[in-house]
PDB file of C-alpha atoms in Angstrom:
ATOM      1  CA  TYR A1069     -12.409 -10.775  12.743  1.00  0.00           C
ATOM      2  CA  PRO A1070     -14.745  -8.019  14.080  1.00  0.00           C
ATOM      3  CA  GLY A1071     -16.040  -6.439  10.812  1.00  0.00           C
ATOM      4  CA  PRO A1072     -16.226  -3.015   9.966  1.00  0.00           C
ATOM      5  CA  LEU A1073     -15.587  -0.704  12.917  1.00  0.00           C
ATOM      6  CA  GLU A1074     -17.073   2.887  13.109  1.00  0.00           C
ATOM      7  CA  TRP A1075     -14.737   5.560  11.344  1.00  0.00           C
ATOM      8  CA  THR A1076     -15.427   9.432  11.769  1.00  0.00           C
ATOM      9  CA  PRO A1077     -13.186  12.216  10.859  1.00  0.00           C
ATOM     10  CA  ALA A1078     -13.711  13.869  14.250  1.00  0.00           C
ATOM     11  CA  GLY A1079     -12.614  10.361  15.927  1.00  0.00           C
ATOM     12  CA  ALA A1080      -9.529  10.183  13.867  1.00  0.00           C
ATOM     13  CA  VAL A1081      -8.851  13.711  14.498  1.00  0.00           C
ATOM     14  CA  GLU A1082      -9.257  13.090  18.320  1.00  0.00           C
ATOM     15  CA  MET A1083      -6.945   9.859  17.931  1.00  0.00           C
ATOM     16  CA  MET A1084      -4.313  12.009  15.788  1.00  0.00           C
ATOM     17  CA  ASP A1085      -4.202  14.703  18.507  1.00  0.00           C
ATOM     18  CA  ALA A1086      -3.881  12.264  21.132  1.00  0.00           C
ATOM     19  CA  ASN A1087      -0.782  10.943  19.808  1.00  0.00           C
ATOM     20  CA  GLY A1088       0.937  13.941  18.217  1.00  0.00           C
ATOM     21  CA  VAL A1089      -0.028  13.033  14.458  1.00  0.00           C
ATOM     22  CA  ALA A1090      -0.418  16.172  12.420  1.00  0.00           C
ATOM     23  CA  THR A1091      -1.878  14.645   8.908  1.00  0.00           C
ATOM     24  CA  GLY A1092      -3.318  11.305   8.293  1.00  0.00           C
ATOM     25  CA  VAL A1093      -3.949  10.057   4.764  1.00  0.00           C
ATOM     26  CA  SER A1094      -7.056   8.337   4.354  1.00  0.00           C
ATOM     27  CA  SER A1095      -7.805   5.420   1.869  1.00  0.00           C
ATOM     28  CA  VAL A1096     -10.306   2.722   1.359  1.00  0.00           C
ATOM     29  CA  SER A1097      -9.575  -0.590   2.997  1.00  0.00           C
ATOM     30  CA  ALA A1098     -10.487  -3.978   1.736  1.00  0.00           C
ATOM     31  CA  PRO A1099     -12.647  -5.075  -0.154  1.00  0.00           C
ATOM     32  CA  GLY A1100     -12.280  -1.685  -2.167  1.00  0.00           C
ATOM     33  CA  THR A1101     -14.733  -0.639  -4.749  1.00  0.00           C
ATOM     34  CA  TRP A1102     -14.876  -3.501  -7.255  1.00  0.00           C
ATOM     35  CA  PHE A1103     -17.706  -5.657  -6.785  1.00  0.00           C
ATOM     36  CA  GLY A1104     -17.978  -7.139 -10.347  1.00  0.00           C
ATOM     37  CA  ASP A1105     -19.794  -4.386 -11.860  1.00  0.00           C
ATOM     38  CA  VAL A1106     -18.168  -1.432 -13.780  1.00  0.00           C
ATOM     39  CA  ALA A1107     -20.908   1.107 -13.532  1.00  0.00           C
ATOM     40  CA  GLN A1108     -20.950   0.584  -9.682  1.00  0.00           C
ATOM     41  CA  GLY A1109     -17.116   0.267  -9.453  1.00  0.00           C
ATOM     42  CA  ARG A1110     -16.754   3.836 -11.143  1.00  0.00           C
ATOM     43  CA  MET A1111     -19.715   5.424  -8.948  1.00  0.00           C
ATOM     44  CA  LEU A1112     -18.245   3.845  -5.673  1.00  0.00           C
ATOM     45  CA  SER A1113     -14.693   5.125  -6.469  1.00  0.00           C
ATOM     46  CA  ARG A1114     -16.047   8.541  -7.186  1.00  0.00           C
ATOM     47  CA  ILE A1115     -18.089   8.808  -3.876  1.00  0.00           C
ATOM     48  CA  CYS A1116     -15.051   7.687  -1.908  1.00  0.00           C
ATOM     49  CA  ASN A1117     -12.724   9.976  -3.547  1.00  0.00           C
ATOM     50  CA  GLU A1118     -15.309  13.046  -3.346  1.00  0.00           C
ATOM     51  CA  TYR A1119     -15.696  12.358   0.462  1.00  0.00           C
ATOM     52  CA  ALA A1120     -12.100  12.043   1.168  1.00  0.00           C
ATOM     53  CA  ALA A1121     -11.538  15.358  -0.609  1.00  0.00           C
ATOM     54  CA  LYS A1122     -14.505  16.903   1.485  1.00  0.00           C
ATOM     55  CA  ILE A1123     -12.813  15.640   4.739  1.00  0.00           C
ATOM     56  CA  ALA A1124      -9.703  17.378   3.412  1.00  0.00           C
ATOM     57  CA  GLY A1125     -11.711  20.500   3.164  1.00  0.00           C
ATOM     58  CA  ASP A1126     -13.488  20.307   6.530  1.00  0.00           C
ATOM     59  CA  TYR A1127     -10.375  19.691   8.368  1.00  0.00           C
ATOM     60  CA  PRO A1128      -7.706  21.981   6.648  1.00  0.00           C
ATOM     61  CA  GLY A1129      -4.311  20.414   6.991  1.00  0.00           C
ATOM     62  CA  ARG A1130      -5.367  17.377   8.900  1.00  0.00           C
ATOM     63  CA  PHE A1131      -6.321  14.894   6.247  1.00  0.00           C
ATOM     64  CA  GLY A1132      -4.685  13.851   2.707  1.00  0.00           C
ATOM     65  CA  SER A1133      -6.070  11.184   0.423  1.00  0.00           C
ATOM     66  CA  PHE A1134      -4.843   8.046  -1.521  1.00  0.00           C
ATOM     67  CA  ALA A1135      -7.705   7.767  -4.305  1.00  0.00           C
ATOM     68  CA  ALA A1136      -9.556   4.735  -4.559  1.00  0.00           C
ATOM     69  CA  LEU A1137      -9.602   3.157  -8.262  1.00  0.00           C
ATOM     70  CA  PRO A1138     -12.148   0.605  -9.875  1.00  0.00           C
ATOM     71  CA  LEU A1139      -9.725  -2.030 -11.113  1.00  0.00           C
ATOM     72  CA  PRO A1140      -9.884  -4.411 -12.765  1.00  0.00           C
ATOM     73  CA  ASP A1141     -11.716  -1.700 -14.806  1.00  0.00           C
ATOM     74  CA  VAL A1142      -8.643  -0.106 -16.662  1.00  0.00           C
ATOM     75  CA  GLU A1143     -10.761   2.587 -18.438  1.00  0.00           C
ATOM     76  CA  GLY A1144     -12.516   3.768 -15.346  1.00  0.00           C
ATOM     77  CA  SER A1145      -9.528   3.649 -13.326  1.00  0.00           C
ATOM     78  CA  LEU A1146      -7.708   5.849 -15.908  1.00  0.00           C
ATOM     79  CA  LYS A1147     -10.347   8.475 -15.815  1.00  0.00           C
ATOM     80  CA  GLU A1148     -10.402   8.281 -12.063  1.00  0.00           C
ATOM     81  CA  ILE A1149      -6.703   8.994 -11.820  1.00  0.00           C
ATOM     82  CA  GLU A1150      -7.415  11.968 -13.977  1.00  0.00           C
ATOM     83  CA  TYR A1151      -9.988  13.487 -11.804  1.00  0.00           C
ATOM     84  CA  ALA A1152      -8.696  12.424  -8.420  1.00  0.00           C
ATOM     85  CA  PHE A1153      -5.232  14.246  -9.255  1.00  0.00           C
ATOM     86  CA  ASP A1154      -6.141  16.928 -11.471  1.00  0.00           C
ATOM     87  CA  VAL A1155      -9.543  17.939  -9.651  1.00  0.00           C
ATOM     88  CA  LEU A1156      -9.493  16.459  -6.216  1.00  0.00           C
ATOM     89  CA  LYS A1157      -5.643  17.020  -5.741  1.00  0.00           C
ATOM     90  CA  ALA A1158      -5.153  13.439  -4.243  1.00  0.00           C
ATOM     91  CA  ASP A1159      -1.740  12.641  -2.598  1.00  0.00           C
ATOM     92  CA  GLY A1160      -1.598   9.334  -4.679  1.00  0.00           C
ATOM     93  CA  VAL A1161      -3.979   6.118  -5.308  1.00  0.00           C
ATOM     94  CA  ALA A1162      -4.792   3.054  -3.382  1.00  0.00           C
ATOM     95  CA  PHE A1163      -4.855  -0.342  -4.646  1.00  0.00           C
ATOM     96  CA  MET A1164      -6.040  -3.497  -3.387  1.00  0.00           C
ATOM     97  CA  THR A1165      -3.287  -6.199  -3.864  1.00  0.00           C
ATOM     98  CA  SER A1166      -5.604  -8.173  -6.078  1.00  0.00           C
ATOM     99  CA  TYR A1167      -8.721  -8.100  -8.299  1.00  0.00           C
ATOM    100  CA  ASP A1168     -10.315 -11.055  -9.635  1.00  0.00           C
ATOM    101  CA  ASP A1169      -7.191 -13.068  -9.155  1.00  0.00           C
ATOM    102  CA  LYS A1170      -5.049 -10.649 -10.951  1.00  0.00           C
ATOM    103  CA  TRP A1171      -2.280  -8.972  -9.019  1.00  0.00           C
ATOM    104  CA  LEU A1172      -0.972  -5.543  -9.770  1.00  0.00           C
ATOM    105  CA  GLY A1173       1.849  -6.697 -12.231  1.00  0.00           C
ATOM    106  CA  HIS A1174      -0.984  -8.195 -14.378  1.00  0.00           C
ATOM    107  CA  PRO A1175      -0.398  -7.001 -18.169  1.00  0.00           C
ATOM    108  CA  SER A1176      -4.027  -5.847 -18.321  1.00  0.00           C
ATOM    109  CA  PHE A1177      -3.073  -3.244 -15.593  1.00  0.00           C
ATOM    110  CA  ALA A1178      -0.220  -1.649 -17.691  1.00  0.00           C
ATOM    111  CA  PRO A1179      -1.896   1.375 -18.923  1.00  0.00           C
ATOM    112  CA  VAL A1180      -2.644   2.288 -15.178  1.00  0.00           C
ATOM    113  CA  MET A1181       0.675   1.704 -14.182  1.00  0.00           C
ATOM    114  CA  ASN A1182       2.145   3.603 -17.127  1.00  0.00           C
ATOM    115  CA  GLU A1183       0.074   6.586 -16.371  1.00  0.00           C
ATOM    116  CA  LEU A1184       1.122   6.552 -12.519  1.00  0.00           C
ATOM    117  CA  ASN A1185       4.610   6.377 -13.714  1.00  0.00           C
ATOM    118  CA  ARG A1186       4.179   9.466 -16.226  1.00  0.00           C
ATOM    119  CA  ARG A1187       2.792  11.236 -13.083  1.00  0.00           C
ATOM    120  CA  LYS A1188       5.389  10.094 -10.518  1.00  0.00           C
ATOM    121  CA  ALA A1189       2.698   8.915  -8.473  1.00  0.00           C
ATOM    122  CA  THR A1190       2.724   7.167  -5.032  1.00  0.00           C
ATOM    123  CA  ALA A1191       0.691   4.103  -4.961  1.00  0.00           C
ATOM    124  CA  TYR A1192      -0.317   2.600  -1.532  1.00  0.00           C
ATOM    125  CA  THR A1193      -1.604  -1.084  -1.488  1.00  0.00           C
ATOM    126  CA  HIS A1194      -3.888  -2.718   0.933  1.00  0.00           C
ATOM    127  CA  PRO A1195      -4.191  -6.473   1.098  1.00  0.00           C
ATOM    128  CA  ASN A1196      -7.245  -8.089  -0.095  1.00  0.00           C
ATOM    129  CA  ASN A1197      -8.624 -11.768   0.187  1.00  0.00           C
ATOM    130  CA  PRO A1198      -7.676 -13.044  -3.203  1.00  0.00           C
ATOM    131  CA  ALA A1199     -10.640 -14.946  -4.974  1.00  0.00           C
ATOM    132  CA  CYS A1200      -8.621 -17.868  -5.440  1.00  0.00           C
ATOM    133  CA  CYS A1201      -8.401 -18.514  -1.845  1.00  0.00           C
ATOM    134  CA  ALA A1202     -11.781 -17.122  -0.517  1.00  0.00           C
ATOM    135  CA  ASN A1203     -12.914 -20.822   0.454  1.00  0.00           C
ATOM    136  CA  LEU A1204      -9.869 -22.030   2.506  1.00  0.00           C
ATOM    137  CA  ASP A1205     -10.814 -23.548   5.693  1.00  0.00           C
ATOM    138  CA  THR A1206      -7.931 -22.556   7.871  1.00  0.00           C
ATOM    139  CA  GLY A1207      -9.715 -22.155  10.928  1.00  0.00           C
ATOM    140  CA  VAL A1208      -9.157 -18.502  11.281  1.00  0.00           C
ATOM    141  CA  PRO A1209     -10.488 -15.399   9.283  1.00  0.00           C
ATOM    142  CA  ALA A1210      -8.465 -14.458   5.797  1.00  0.00           C
ATOM    143  CA  VAL A1211      -7.273 -11.224   7.449  1.00  0.00           C
ATOM    144  CA  ILE A1212      -4.999 -13.393   9.870  1.00  0.00           C
ATOM    145  CA  ILE A1213      -3.245 -15.061   7.098  1.00  0.00           C
ATOM    146  CA  GLU A1214      -4.037 -14.313   3.589  1.00  0.00           C
ATOM    147  CA  TYR A1215      -3.800 -10.461   3.874  1.00  0.00           C
ATOM    148  CA  GLY A1216       0.089 -10.965   4.554  1.00  0.00           C
ATOM    149  CA  THR A1217       0.195 -13.498   1.650  1.00  0.00           C
ATOM    150  CA  ASP A1218      -1.490 -11.399  -0.765  1.00  0.00           C
ATOM    151  CA  THR A1219       0.655  -8.634  -0.123  1.00  0.00           C
ATOM    152  CA  THR A1220       3.695 -10.670  -0.852  1.00  0.00           C
ATOM    153  CA  ARG A1221       2.030 -11.970  -4.008  1.00  0.00           C
ATOM    154  CA  THR A1222       1.482  -8.488  -5.572  1.00  0.00           C
ATOM    155  CA  ILE A1223       5.102  -7.571  -4.725  1.00  0.00           C
ATOM    156  CA  SER A1224       6.220 -10.726  -6.741  1.00  0.00           C
ATOM    157  CA  SER A1225       3.876  -9.692  -9.515  1.00  0.00           C
ATOM    158  CA  LEU A1226       5.306  -6.334  -9.821  1.00  0.00           C
ATOM    159  CA  ILE A1227       8.748  -7.302  -9.615  1.00  0.00           C
ATOM    160  CA  TYR A1228       8.716 -10.511 -11.824  1.00  0.00           C
ATOM    161  CA  SER A1229       6.226  -8.978 -14.313  1.00  0.00           C
ATOM    162  CA  GLY A1230       8.651  -6.282 -14.960  1.00  0.00           C
ATOM    163  CA  THR A1231       6.448  -3.434 -13.871  1.00  0.00           C
ATOM    164  CA  ALA A1232       8.559  -2.415 -11.263  1.00  0.00           C
ATOM    165  CA  GLN A1233      11.548  -1.827 -13.462  1.00  0.00           C
ATOM    166  CA  ARG A1234       9.516  -0.475 -16.227  1.00  0.00           C
ATOM    167  CA  CYS A1235       7.737   2.040 -13.957  1.00  0.00           C
ATOM    168  CA  PRO A1236      10.446   3.369 -11.791  1.00  0.00           C
ATOM    169  CA  ASN A1237       8.743   6.875 -11.004  1.00  0.00           C
ATOM    170  CA  ILE A1238       5.786   5.104  -9.102  1.00  0.00           C
ATOM    171  CA  ASN A1239       6.510   5.035  -5.337  1.00  0.00           C
ATOM    172  CA  PHE A1240       4.758   1.871  -3.812  1.00  0.00           C
ATOM    173  CA  ILE A1241       3.801   1.676  -0.347  1.00  0.00           C
ATOM    174  CA  PHE A1242       3.064  -1.829   0.999  1.00  0.00           C
ATOM    175  CA  SER A1243       1.195  -2.384   4.201  1.00  0.00           C
ATOM    176  CA  HIS A1244       2.050  -4.384   7.196  1.00  0.00           C
ATOM    177  CA  ALA A1245       6.047  -4.275   6.472  1.00  0.00           C
ATOM    178  CA  GLY A1246       5.237  -6.087   3.081  1.00  0.00           C
ATOM    179  CA  GLY A1247       3.381  -8.956   4.602  1.00  0.00           C
ATOM    180  CA  THR A1248       5.469 -12.186   4.546  1.00  0.00           C
ATOM    181  CA  ILE A1249       8.055 -10.689   2.201  1.00  0.00           C
ATOM    182  CA  GLY A1250      10.801 -10.836   4.929  1.00  0.00           C
ATOM    183  CA  ALA A1251      10.411 -14.555   5.341  1.00  0.00           C
ATOM    184  CA  LEU A1252      10.475 -15.267   1.538  1.00  0.00           C
ATOM    185  CA  THR A1253      13.283 -12.980   0.473  1.00  0.00           C
ATOM    186  CA  GLU A1254      15.784 -15.630   0.174  1.00  0.00           C
ATOM    187  CA  ARG A1255      13.390 -17.343  -2.185  1.00  0.00           C
ATOM    188  CA  PHE A1256      12.757 -14.271  -4.150  1.00  0.00           C
ATOM    189  CA  ASN A1257      16.225 -13.202  -5.032  1.00  0.00           C
ATOM    190  CA  THR A1258      17.901 -16.959  -5.350  1.00  0.00           C
ATOM    191  CA  GLN A1259      15.435 -19.648  -6.097  1.00  0.00           C
ATOM    192  CA  ALA A1260      12.852 -17.564  -8.335  1.00  0.00           C
ATOM    193  CA  VAL A1261      15.935 -16.080 -10.559  1.00  0.00           C
ATOM    194  CA  ARG A1262      17.080 -19.596 -11.182  1.00  0.00           C
ATOM    195  CA  LEU A1263      13.876 -20.134 -13.346  1.00  0.00           C
ATOM    196  CA  PRO A1264      14.864 -20.313 -16.966  1.00  0.00           C
ATOM    197  CA  ASP A1265      12.347 -17.515 -17.929  1.00  0.00           C
ATOM    198  CA  LEU A1266      13.457 -15.281 -15.507  1.00  0.00           C
ATOM    199  CA  LYS A1267      16.993 -15.704 -15.694  1.00  0.00           C
ATOM    200  CA  GLN A1268      16.790 -15.189 -19.501  1.00  0.00           C
ATOM    201  CA  ARG A1269      15.038 -11.835 -18.736  1.00  0.00           C
ATOM    202  CA  GLY A1270      18.026 -10.823 -16.546  1.00  0.00           C
ATOM    203  CA  PHE A1271      16.573 -11.198 -13.041  1.00  0.00           C
ATOM    204  CA  ASP A1272      19.331 -11.886 -10.436  1.00  0.00           C
ATOM    205  CA  TYR A1273      20.010 -11.322  -6.883  1.00  0.00           C
ATOM    206  CA  ASP A1274      20.946  -7.631  -7.365  1.00  0.00           C
ATOM    207  CA  VAL A1275      17.814  -6.691  -9.720  1.00  0.00           C
ATOM    208  CA  VAL A1276      15.699  -8.259  -7.130  1.00  0.00           C
ATOM    209  CA  MET A1277      17.199  -6.801  -3.860  1.00  0.00           C
ATOM    210  CA  GLY A1278      17.447  -3.375  -5.489  1.00  0.00           C
ATOM    211  CA  LEU A1279      13.593  -3.287  -6.318  1.00  0.00           C
ATOM    212  CA  LEU A1280      12.598  -4.705  -2.845  1.00  0.00           C
ATOM    213  CA  LYS A1281      14.773  -2.108  -1.185  1.00  0.00           C
ATOM    214  CA  ARG A1282      13.464   0.799  -3.417  1.00  0.00           C
ATOM    215  CA  PHE A1283       9.892  -0.059  -2.321  1.00  0.00           C
ATOM    216  CA  TYR A1284       8.244   1.789   0.877  1.00  0.00           C
ATOM    217  CA  TYR A1285       6.516  -0.415   3.872  1.00  0.00           C
ATOM    218  CA  ASP A1286       4.357   0.817   6.593  1.00  0.00           C
ATOM    219  CA  THR A1287       4.275  -0.092  10.199  1.00  0.00           C
ATOM    220  CA  ALA A1288       0.594  -0.870  10.457  1.00  0.00           C
ATOM    221  CA  TRP A1289       0.332  -4.312  12.362  1.00  0.00           C
ATOM    222  CA  ALA A1290       3.961  -4.607  12.036  1.00  0.00           C
ATOM    223  CA  MET A1291       5.039  -2.412  15.216  1.00  0.00           C
ATOM    224  CA  HIS A1292       6.434  -5.700  16.826  1.00  0.00           C
ATOM    225  CA  PRO A1293       9.927  -6.850  17.003  1.00  0.00           C
ATOM    226  CA  MET A1294       9.520  -9.767  14.759  1.00  0.00           C
ATOM    227  CA  ALA A1295       8.489  -7.798  11.776  1.00  0.00           C
ATOM    228  CA  LEU A1296      10.614  -4.626  12.434  1.00  0.00           C
ATOM    229  CA  ALA A1297      13.999  -6.859  12.841  1.00  0.00           C
ATOM    230  CA  SER A1298      13.248  -8.448   9.400  1.00  0.00           C
ATOM    231  CA  LEU A1299      12.211  -5.043   7.813  1.00  0.00           C
ATOM    232  CA  THR A1300      15.184  -3.210   8.978  1.00  0.00           C
ATOM    233  CA  ARG A1301      17.431  -5.817   7.471  1.00  0.00           C
ATOM    234  CA  LEU A1302      15.732  -5.630   4.290  1.00  0.00           C
ATOM    235  CA  VAL A1303      15.478  -1.738   3.864  1.00  0.00           C
ATOM    236  CA  ASP A1304      16.925   1.260   5.311  1.00  0.00           C
ATOM    237  CA  VAL A1305      14.819   3.329   7.657  1.00  0.00           C
ATOM    238  CA  SER A1306      14.297   5.750   4.954  1.00  0.00           C
ATOM    239  CA  GLN A1307      11.816   3.494   3.311  1.00  0.00           C
ATOM    240  CA  ILE A1308       9.753   2.964   6.393  1.00  0.00           C
ATOM    241  CA  LEU A1309       6.569   4.844   7.012  1.00  0.00           C
ATOM    242  CA  PHE A1310       4.302   5.392  10.097  1.00  0.00           C
ATOM    243  CA  GLY A1311       0.978   3.512   9.524  1.00  0.00           C
ATOM    244  CA  SER A1312      -1.613   2.925  12.225  1.00  0.00           C
ATOM    245  CA  ASP A1313      -4.535   0.965  10.642  1.00  0.00           C
ATOM    246  CA  TYR A1314      -6.992   2.912  12.583  1.00  0.00           C
ATOM    247  CA  PRO A1315      -9.592   2.305  13.871  1.00  0.00           C
ATOM    248  CA  TYR A1316      -8.610  -1.349  13.867  1.00  0.00           C
ATOM    249  CA  ARG A1317      -5.387  -0.223  15.744  1.00  0.00           C
ATOM    250  CA  THR A1318      -4.489   3.310  17.094  1.00  0.00           C
ATOM    251  CA  GLY A1319      -1.572   5.547  16.984  1.00  0.00           C
ATOM    252  CA  GLU A1320      -0.810   4.821  20.393  1.00  0.00           C
ATOM    253  CA  ASP A1321      -0.224   0.976  19.386  1.00  0.00           C
ATOM    254  CA  THR A1322       2.245   2.073  16.734  1.00  0.00           C
ATOM    255  CA  ILE A1323       4.213   4.541  18.635  1.00  0.00           C
ATOM    256  CA  LYS A1324       4.534   2.396  21.569  1.00  0.00           C
ATOM    257  CA  GLY A1325       5.950  -0.493  19.562  1.00  0.00           C
ATOM    258  CA  LEU A1326       8.565   1.604  17.479  1.00  0.00           C
ATOM    259  CA  ILE A1327       9.708   3.198  20.871  1.00  0.00           C
ATOM    260  CA  GLU A1328       9.973  -0.284  22.596  1.00  0.00           C
ATOM    261  CA  TYR A1329      11.843  -1.537  19.283  1.00  0.00           C
ATOM    262  CA  GLY A1330      14.631   0.922  20.079  1.00  0.00           C
ATOM    263  CA  PHE A1331      14.568   3.235  17.174  1.00  0.00           C
ATOM    264  CA  SER A1332      16.636   6.399  17.724  1.00  0.00           C
ATOM    265  CA  ASP A1333      14.957   9.807  17.800  1.00  0.00           C
ATOM    266  CA  ALA A1334      16.268  10.587  14.480  1.00  0.00           C
ATOM    267  CA  GLU A1335      14.765   7.274  13.053  1.00  0.00           C
ATOM    268  CA  LEU A1336      11.655   7.920  14.847  1.00  0.00           C
ATOM    269  CA  LYS A1337      11.484  11.202  13.201  1.00  0.00           C
ATOM    270  CA  ALA A1338      12.019   9.725   9.615  1.00  0.00           C
ATOM    271  CA  ILE A1339       9.601   6.958  10.246  1.00  0.00           C
ATOM    272  CA  GLY A1340       6.683   9.456  11.456  1.00  0.00           C
ATOM    273  CA  ARG A1341       7.464  12.387   9.304  1.00  0.00           C
ATOM    274  CA  ASP A1342      10.472  12.943   7.048  1.00  0.00           C
ATOM    275  CA  ASN A1343      10.020   9.712   4.980  1.00  0.00           C
ATOM    276  CA  ALA A1344       6.590  10.741   4.228  1.00  0.00           C
ATOM    277  CA  LEU A1345       7.164  14.293   3.480  1.00  0.00           C
ATOM    278  CA  ARG A1346       9.418  13.330   0.449  1.00  0.00           C
ATOM    279  CA  LEU A1347       6.467  11.367  -0.943  1.00  0.00           C
ATOM    280  CA  LEU A1348       4.103  14.046  -0.182  1.00  0.00           C
ATOM    281  CA  PRO A1349       6.061  17.448  -0.393  1.00  0.00           C
ATOM    282  CA  ARG A1350       3.045  19.607  -0.167  1.00  0.00           C
ATOM    283  CA  ARG A1351       1.962  18.240   3.105  1.00  0.00           C
ATOM    284  CA  ALA A1352       4.764  20.026   4.681  1.00  0.00           C
ATOM    285  CA  ALA A1353       3.190  23.500   3.999  1.00  0.00           C
TER     286      ALA A1353
END
C-alpha cells in the first residue's frame, strides 16, 4: 500500500476536465477524523469541512462535499451535522464503516441516524480498518481485504439492527460496489433470517433484499466485470453511482471499465450523472 498520495484541488480539476467530469464530491478517506480524543475529533472534522467548503467556493460548480463527522462522538456529530448542512451547505455526510469496533447500526449512533433521516440526507460510507482486525497477519495490507469486508459488516449492521428500516429517508451510498456483499447476499437473505431473533423481528428474504436494493453503490475499484456482474444482478442501474477514488485511481480507469463492461449509453449517463442528481438535485444548476 503506497500510503497517502498528494491531492490538490487543481489536480482534481485537471483529472475531471480530462475525463468529462463536471462536478466531484469530496470526502475524507480512512482513517477519518476520529483518533480517540473528543476535542481533536471535533476540531479535525470542522477543519476538513470548512476546507471542503472553501474549495467549493474557489472552484464554483466543480466541487460538492460530504461532511466528516467525529463519530463515535454523538454529541459532536450532531453539532457538526447542523453546521455542515445549515452553514456550509454540504451535500451529505461521509461515514467511516466502523468506529472503535462499532458499525453504523450500533444503538449508540441512533440519534445521528435519526437526525439524518429527518433531514432526508445522503450518507456516503468509506471503508475503514476495524480495530478488531488491526493485527491480522494476512500478508497484505488491510486495504486489500478488510476494506471490502468492513463495508459488508456495516451493511449488515444497518440492516439487522433495524436502522435501515427505521430511517428510510437516508440515502446510503456504499463504496466499492458494497465490498463483499455480492458474494454474501445468499447468506444475508436466507441463512441469517433463520436466526431466531431476526426471524422473530420479521426479517425474511423480501425484507433484506428490499433494503439491499434500496441502497446506492459506487464504482470505485469496482469497474471490473467480476464486481459489476454481481452488482448489476443485485440492484438496478438506478442505484449505481460513478466513483473514481482519485488520486488512488483516476476517472479514466473507471470510465474505461464501465465502457468495456458493455453498459449502454443511457446506462452510462445514469451512472455518470442522472443517478447522482436525484440525490444531489442542486448540483444540476
